[in-house]
Amino acid sequence: MDEPWSRVTEPGTLEDLVSDALDAGYEIKERTVHDWVARGLLDSPKRHGKGRGSRPGVYAIEQRKLFLLLLSKREEMPRLPALALVPLGIWLGWGEEYVPVRQIRRAMRTWLGDGRRRLEVCQEAGKGVLGQLDHPMASDTARNRVVRLFAEVSYSGRMTPLQRVELEEAAQAVFEPKTVFGASGLIRAEGPAQAPFTVEMFMARMTGLSAAMEAVRQDKVTEDMLRRARRVYRESKEHYFAIRPALEAQTTGRMAQMFAETSAETEINDCGKDLLGAIGLLLTAPASAPVHRM
C-alpha cells in the first residue's frame, strides 16, 4: 500500500503541505491546515523572524508526515474528535519527538469536544458498564438507573457529590442486589484475584474519569501533568500486557472479554479514554499511580 508520508524527508511550509496533499490525491485548502493546528491535530509551524519580510512558518518533518497520515485516516474517522486520537496515539506510543506535548493539550480538548458527548453514545457506554456490573437477580429498574446515571455523568463530563451517591447506590443495587447480599453483608468481587471488579473499584474509576474530563474541559491539565500521565499510561500498559494472558485464563463468563487480546486499532480507539483514566488517577489517587521509571 502506498504510504505518501514515507516520501517526506524534510520540513515544509504550508504550501508544501497543500502540495503534499494534492500529490497524494487529496484536495485541501489552507484553512483546513490552520483549523487542524488550532484543534491540536497538528502542531504550530516554527516561525522565522517577525513582520512583513519574515519567512513562512515551517512544519517539522514529523508533522508533515502526520498531516498525510491524518488525511488517509479521515475517510474512516471523518469527525475531528475521532481524528484527534491519531496524534494522541502517536504521542503515547513514541513521545514528544513525534508529537509535542503542547499539541496534546489541544488534541485532548478536541477529542472531548466541549466536555459533552452525544447522549446516545454515553448510553451505549452505560450499557457496556451494565454488562460488567449486572447480577441475574437485579431488577430492570436498577439496571435502567445505572445506564441513565452513567450517561448523565459521562455526558456532562463531571460528577456532583449527589450524583456520586446516586450512582454508587444504583451500581450496588445492580452488582449486589439486596435480595441476595442484603442479609449476608458480603461484598461481591468478580474476575481474577489480581484485578477484582467491585463497586468500590467502579466508583473510583468513575470519580477519576469525571475529574479528568472536567480538568481537560477547563484547560487545567498542564504539560507536566500530561507527561506524568503518559508515564502512568505506559507503565500500566506494560504491566497489563505482561499479566493479561494469565488474567484471561483465570476469568470465565462475561468478564473474560475484559481481558481478551486487543488489536492495534482498538488500542488507538481507546487511547483517549486510557489517557483520561491516567489523568484521573493522578488527580484523585496520586499515591496509586505507578512510580517505576520507564
XYZ file of C-alpha atoms in Angstrom:
294
model
C 0.000 0.000 0.000
C 1.261 3.460 -0.926
C 2.338 5.460 2.122
C 2.889 9.045 0.954
C 4.295 10.109 4.326
C 7.245 7.784 3.757
C 8.435 10.121 0.993
C 8.731 13.121 3.326
C 12.401 13.825 4.109
C 12.478 17.445 5.262
C 10.379 20.103 6.998
C 7.851 22.004 4.895
C 5.799 25.174 4.662
C 2.025 25.445 4.482
C 2.364 25.498 0.714
C 4.344 22.242 0.876
C 1.619 20.578 2.975
C -1.081 21.540 0.481
C 1.129 20.273 -2.339
C 1.763 17.007 -0.455
C -1.986 16.533 -0.133
C -2.586 17.087 -3.825
C 0.187 14.647 -4.753
C -1.473 12.061 -2.501
C -4.869 12.629 -4.105
C -6.438 14.952 -1.514
C -7.705 18.445 -2.284
C -7.108 20.521 0.831
C -7.477 24.241 1.465
C -5.038 26.184 3.614
C -7.759 26.988 6.150
C -8.099 23.252 6.873
C -4.467 23.141 7.963
C -4.945 26.223 10.160
C -8.043 24.619 11.720
C -6.180 21.382 12.412
C -3.403 23.333 14.134
C -5.962 25.125 16.312
C -7.571 21.778 17.202
C -4.292 20.045 18.079
C -4.308 17.630 15.166
C -1.121 19.381 14.011
C 1.491 21.439 15.852
C 2.095 25.092 15.049
C 4.790 25.784 12.441
C 8.096 27.208 13.567
C 8.315 30.890 12.721
C 11.442 32.698 11.485
C 11.640 36.442 12.001
C 8.871 38.959 12.503
C 6.993 41.409 10.369
C 6.200 41.513 6.668
C 9.573 40.321 5.489
C 9.572 37.185 7.638
C 9.796 33.793 6.015
C 6.765 31.468 6.127
C 6.409 29.124 9.070
C 7.904 25.658 8.739
C 6.301 22.405 9.894
C 8.602 19.718 11.297
C 9.206 16.540 9.277
C 7.144 14.527 11.762
C 4.244 16.992 11.455
C 4.383 16.902 7.679
C 4.145 13.097 7.853
C 1.374 13.310 10.440
C -0.608 15.578 8.130
C -0.599 12.944 5.384
C -1.473 10.207 7.869
C -4.422 12.271 9.114
C -5.640 12.723 5.556
C -5.566 8.963 4.990
C -7.420 8.324 8.264
C -10.044 10.994 7.643
C -12.093 8.703 5.413
C -12.659 6.215 8.243
C -12.622 8.836 11.032
C -14.300 11.902 9.466
C -15.154 13.691 12.725
C -12.365 15.806 14.229
C -12.788 14.434 17.787
C -12.122 10.917 16.486
C -9.274 12.121 14.267
C -7.622 13.687 17.336
C -6.942 10.144 18.562
C -4.222 9.830 15.896
C -1.771 12.370 17.416
C -2.752 11.158 20.904
C -1.851 7.585 19.998
C 1.444 8.584 18.368
C 2.452 10.679 21.376
C 1.583 7.926 23.844
C 3.491 5.377 21.794
C 6.556 7.317 20.645
C 6.696 10.523 22.638
C 7.491 14.178 22.059
C 9.988 13.540 19.291
C 6.965 12.926 17.073
C 4.183 14.973 18.708
C 4.975 17.748 21.229
C 3.039 17.810 24.477
C 1.752 21.349 23.796
C -0.122 19.876 20.838
C -1.581 17.131 23.023
C -3.269 19.666 25.307
C -5.254 20.947 22.325
C -5.852 17.456 20.932
C -7.334 16.286 24.241
C -9.799 19.187 24.270
C -10.761 18.395 20.674
C -11.274 14.735 21.470
C -13.547 15.636 24.388
C -15.181 18.476 22.477
C -16.733 20.868 24.976
C -16.810 18.099 27.563
C -20.169 16.829 26.325
C -20.650 13.721 24.214
C -23.696 12.723 22.309
C -26.164 11.271 24.792
C -26.794 8.120 22.777
C -23.048 7.310 22.765
C -22.960 7.698 26.551
C -25.991 5.462 26.909
C -24.275 2.752 24.873
C -21.214 3.058 27.120
C -23.528 2.775 30.127
C -24.942 -0.459 28.747
C -21.388 -1.769 28.438
C -20.750 -0.949 32.108
C -24.028 -2.650 32.990
C -22.726 -5.806 31.330
C -19.846 -5.819 33.825
C -21.959 -4.974 36.887
C -25.074 -6.984 36.196
C -26.328 -9.651 38.580
C -29.096 -12.017 37.412
C -31.223 -11.076 40.444
C -31.003 -7.320 39.809
C -34.218 -5.544 38.827
C -34.781 -3.884 35.459
C -35.450 -0.623 37.308
C -31.993 -0.776 38.910
C -30.366 -1.630 35.586
C -32.044 1.301 33.804
C -30.991 3.640 36.602
C -27.326 2.657 36.236
C -27.400 3.336 32.497
C -29.185 6.679 32.963
C -26.877 7.948 35.728
C -23.732 6.757 33.951
C -24.864 8.530 30.770
C -25.617 11.750 32.656
C -22.175 11.832 34.277
C -20.394 10.944 31.029
C -22.437 13.440 29.018
C -21.755 16.362 31.353
C -18.105 15.438 31.972
C -18.441 15.951 35.716
C -19.908 14.239 38.770
C -21.520 16.176 41.602
C -21.492 14.764 45.168
C -25.200 13.950 44.814
C -24.618 12.155 41.505
C -21.836 10.169 43.107
C -24.112 8.962 45.902
C -26.873 8.103 43.438
C -24.544 6.285 41.044
C -22.967 4.258 43.838
C -26.399 3.259 45.164
C -27.504 2.299 41.651
C -24.325 0.289 40.984
C -24.706 -1.512 44.288
C -28.350 -2.355 43.534
C -27.249 -3.987 40.265
C -23.973 -5.581 41.363
C -25.054 -6.574 44.878
C -28.890 -6.774 44.944
C -30.265 -6.691 48.483
C -32.331 -9.794 47.868
C -29.051 -11.716 47.630
C -26.445 -9.709 49.563
C -28.567 -7.648 51.979
C -28.666 -10.088 54.875
C -25.161 -11.511 54.496
C -23.254 -8.221 54.279
C -20.872 -9.851 51.808
C -19.072 -7.787 49.158
C -19.181 -9.172 45.644
C -15.987 -9.286 43.600
C -15.846 -10.615 40.032
C -12.855 -11.509 37.906
C -9.329 -12.685 38.808
C -7.799 -12.075 42.235
C -5.173 -9.682 40.791
C -7.843 -7.417 39.313
C -11.184 -7.960 41.075
C -14.144 -5.907 39.839
C -16.084 -4.353 42.731
C -18.464 -1.448 43.214
C -15.659 0.395 45.014
C -13.324 -0.059 42.043
C -16.044 1.067 39.633
C -16.747 4.232 41.641
C -13.052 5.061 41.996
C -12.685 4.885 38.224
C -15.793 6.994 37.631
C -14.573 9.608 40.123
C -11.205 9.790 38.381
C -12.686 9.953 34.890
C -15.126 12.733 35.776
C -12.355 14.751 37.472
C -10.120 14.303 34.423
C -12.849 15.303 31.960
C -13.592 18.451 33.919
C -9.879 19.339 34.146
C -9.386 18.872 30.389
C -12.518 20.837 29.542
C -11.391 23.747 31.755
C -7.828 23.588 30.361
C -6.349 22.792 33.781
C -4.221 19.850 32.633
C -0.655 21.134 32.425
C 2.097 19.825 30.175
C 3.848 18.393 33.240
C 0.706 16.503 34.257
C 0.362 15.127 30.738
C 3.947 13.863 30.821
C 3.304 12.171 34.168
C 0.039 10.733 32.858
C 1.906 9.291 29.862
C 4.343 7.555 32.225
C 1.415 6.135 34.203
C -0.249 5.003 30.978
C 2.854 3.295 29.616
C 3.796 1.581 32.879
C 0.232 0.392 33.392
C 0.067 -0.948 29.836
C 3.414 -2.708 30.159
C 2.296 -4.375 33.381
C -1.111 -5.276 31.975
C 0.266 -6.809 28.768
C 2.607 -8.956 30.869
C -0.191 -10.409 33.012
C -3.084 -10.273 30.512
C -2.837 -13.936 29.354
C -2.984 -15.123 32.967
C -5.940 -12.835 33.735
C -7.824 -14.125 30.715
C -7.125 -17.750 31.671
C -8.394 -17.203 35.218
C -11.601 -15.429 34.172
C -14.763 -17.057 32.892
C -18.158 -15.893 31.695
C -18.883 -12.384 30.506
C -15.950 -10.946 32.497
C -13.468 -12.864 30.321
C -13.930 -10.432 27.440
C -12.425 -7.674 29.606
C -9.041 -9.391 29.301
C -9.223 -10.581 25.690
C -6.347 -9.657 23.387
C -6.986 -6.389 21.540
C -5.919 -5.156 18.113
C -3.730 -2.125 17.397
C -6.818 -0.356 16.055
C -8.642 -0.924 19.342
C -5.662 0.403 21.291
C -5.774 3.623 19.245
C -9.541 3.958 19.648
C -9.189 3.515 23.425
C -6.078 5.671 23.928
C -8.018 8.858 24.729
C -10.088 7.095 27.349
C -6.997 5.374 28.764
C -5.058 8.653 28.972
C -8.063 10.235 30.647
C -8.001 7.418 33.198
C -4.308 8.079 33.917
C -5.006 11.796 34.405
C -7.895 10.920 36.711
C -5.635 8.663 38.763
C -3.128 11.491 39.236
C -5.904 13.902 40.232
C -7.795 11.685 42.663
C -5.373 8.963 43.831
C -1.782 10.005 43.028
C -0.399 7.517 45.567
C -1.861 4.686 43.464
C -0.068 5.731 40.273
C 2.972 3.645 39.181
C 6.259 5.186 40.220
C 8.777 2.930 38.449
C 10.989 4.550 35.864
C 10.457 3.628 32.221
